[in-house]
Amino acid sequence: MRNYTQFYIDGRWTAPITPATAEVINPATEGVSGTISLGSAADVDLAVAAARRAFTSWSQSTVAERLDLLRSIQAEYTARMQELGEAVTEEMGAPLALGTGFHVGLGAGHLQTAIEVLENFKFEERKGPTLLLKEPIGVCGLITPWNWPLNQVTVKVFPALATGCTSVLKPPQLAPYSAQILAEIMDKAGVPAGVFNMVQGQGSVIGAALSRHPDVDMISFTGSEPVGVQITKDAADTVKRVGLELGGKSAWVILDDADMAANVTAATSGMMVNAGQTCSAGSRLLVPNARMAEALAAAKAAAQAVSVGNPLGEVAMGPVVSKGQWNVVQDYIRKGLDEGADLVAGGAGRPEGLDKGWYCKPTVFRATNDMVIAREEIFGSVLVIIGYDSVDHAVAIANDSPFGLGGYVSGQDRDTAIAIARRMRTGAIWVNGGFDFHAPFGGYKRSGNGREWGEHGFAEYLEVKSIIG
Ligand code: NDP
């Protein structure tokens, strides 16, 4: 059992001003795995005041000092990677290999990237008669979700620190452990008092207090659209910058010249990674109508090959994060059936033999783009396959979405694939795979307004000052 009842404020472990606790549930067992404290607005006031005090000196720190600190954090992070991965598995149900692998690796990658960007970043530039300065924006409220908990914390905390900002982190109640360990890492690495603070608790209390706080200069938020809208409204009275990374319903276009079976298999098993709880997942798979039968057969086989079970075992897919999320996924599967989508694999209910734990079936529908399951983000192990007649038709379907976060194009002719990627209204597109920690990540349309990762991730935390003459 984990007992994380103190917050990290002003370089010290601090009990909440008004004691209140919540149990954390292990989604694989439905049992209690530990306890956290729930903070109040008064705890936020303390953390923001500490961050404000620390900003005076941290904003004046040198690049060399910040690089030294990031490297100390890196040493501590590296030493605790196994522990971090185990915490991710326990808090949100990712298979252990994924938790100790990609989840923790994303955090390590964002840390290394922050170091690389900081080594070369131009905080000053001369443009004609003007000296342009890029200065830290100030005290930042960082509000994160449970789905890739370490990724989302590290992609905010390290750029904020590297640019000379100070921060208050509000991790998700459902997945609070990895953030708590990260706070221990920051403490051990010698982060100066107040530069990084963490308060656990309810979004409607801690997140709202940060968003409304007159002494917070910026909010960086990843999560659902309604909460992103609420934060924007809460932040409006104090004219804060708000960076939003919201949901997605990304299209994966497989072109006619592609190896259909291999690409459909990759897209289907890719959809089931992290039990489908990935904002940039390719949840709408677009295949040529002429090759639909081949695609459906490959998707069915791939979905049925996904092993589901206890995340401590050797499985491809664990449970979804909570009972609430399980119910959301089940509702969408029922909606898909009600609106006449063809069920290709999976369906409602738990997989056979799994009676406890929030496990879903890897599910594939053949649908049309006007159906609810093709328009709304399900955030679960449900893939929707949609047919297209021509490349123009595929682009039109891909763009016919309220979201614009990710996108994928598979095809042998690289130029054609890139030409299609250029026409898709979305923030990041993977053409025949690939991965880059320096590529900006963020959404068009209702997927948000910010760009994280790499150099663009630094810009979020910077003000631009012109000194003219
Ligand atoms: P939420 O948007 O509800 O939560 C994200 C974070 O915001 C959590 O830390 C949450 O706190 C906090 N929060 C909640 N209410 C407020 C508020 N009023 N002011 C400030 N902060 C607040 O996402 P969920 O975790 O509930 O997930 C729901 C849906 O959101 C998913 O089904 C999915 O569609 C989408 N989502 C998208 C993600 C993405 O990366 N694009 C990531 C996660 C979810 P608390 O701890 O109380 O929940």
Coordinates of C-alpha atoms and ligand atoms in Angstrom, one line a residue, residues 143-147 152 170-173 201-204 207-208 211 221-224 227 230-231 245-247 279 325 377 379, ligand 1:
I143 CA -2.6 20.3 -14.8
T144 CA -2.3 16.8 -16.1
P145 CA -4.4 13.7 -16.9
W146 CA -4.0 10.0 -16.1
N147 CA -3.6 8.3 -19.4
Q152 CA 2.3 14.6 -19.5
K170 CA -1.6 19.2 -10.1
P171 CA -1.5 15.5 -11.0
P172 CA -4.6 13.4 -11.7
Q173 CA -6.3 11.9 -8.7
G201 CA -6.3 16.8 -5.1
Q202 CA -9.5 17.3 -7.0
G203 CA -9.4 19.1 -10.3
S204 CA -12.5 21.2 -9.4
G207 CA -7.0 22.9 -10.8
A208 CA -9.7 25.6 -10.5
S211 CA -6.6 28.6 -13.0
F221 CA -3.4 21.7 -19.3
T222 CA -3.8 18.3 -20.9
G223 CA -7.1 16.5 -20.7
S224 CA -10.7 16.7 -21.8
V227 CA -12.3 20.9 -18.6
Q230 CA -13.7 25.6 -18.0
I231 CA -10.0 26.4 -17.3
E245 CA -3.8 19.8 -25.2
L246 CA -7.2 18.2 -25.6
G247 CA -8.7 15.2 -27.3
C279 CA -5.2 11.3 -27.3
Q325 CA -13.8 5.0 -18.0
E377 CA -13.2 10.5 -28.7
F379 CA -10.6 6.8 -25.2
Ligands
NDP1 P1 -10.2 15.6 -17.2 O1 -10.1 16.7 -18.3 O2 -11.4 15.6 -16.4 O3 -8.9 15.7 -16.2 C1 -7.6 16.2 -16.6 C2 -7.0 16.9 -15.4 O4 -7.8 18.1 -15.2 C3 -7.1 16.1 -14.1 O5 -5.9 16.5 -13.3 C4 -8.3 16.7 -13.4 O6 -8.4 16.5 -12.0 C5 -8.2 18.2 -13.8 N1 -9.5 18.9 -13.7 C6 -10.7 18.4 -13.6 N2 -11.6 19.4 -13.5 C7 -10.9 20.6 -13.4 C8 -11.3 21.9 -13.3 N3 -12.5 22.3 -13.2 N4 -10.3 22.9 -13.3 C9 -9.0 22.5 -13.5 N5 -8.6 21.2 -13.6 C10 -9.6 20.3 -13.6 O7 -10.0 14.3 -18.0 P2 -10.3 12.9 -17.4 O8 -9.1 12.5 -16.7 O9 -11.5 12.8 -16.6 O10 -10.6 12.2 -18.8 C11 -11.9 12.3 -19.4 C12 -11.8 12.4 -20.9 O11 -10.8 13.4 -21.3 C13 -11.2 11.1 -21.5 O12 -12.2 10.2 -21.7 C14 -10.6 11.6 -22.8 O13 -11.6 11.8 -23.7 C15 -10.1 13.0 -22.4 N6 -8.7 13.0 -22.1 C16 -7.8 13.4 -23.1 C17 -6.5 13.4 -22.8 C18 -5.5 13.9 -23.8 O14 -4.4 13.7 -23.7 N7 -6.0 14.6 -24.9 C19 -5.9 12.9 -21.6 C20 -6.9 12.5 -20.7 C21 -8.2 12.5 -20.9 P3 -8.9 15.2 -11.4 O15 -7.8 14.6 -10.7 O16 -10.0 15.6 -10.4 O17 -9.6 14.4 -12.4

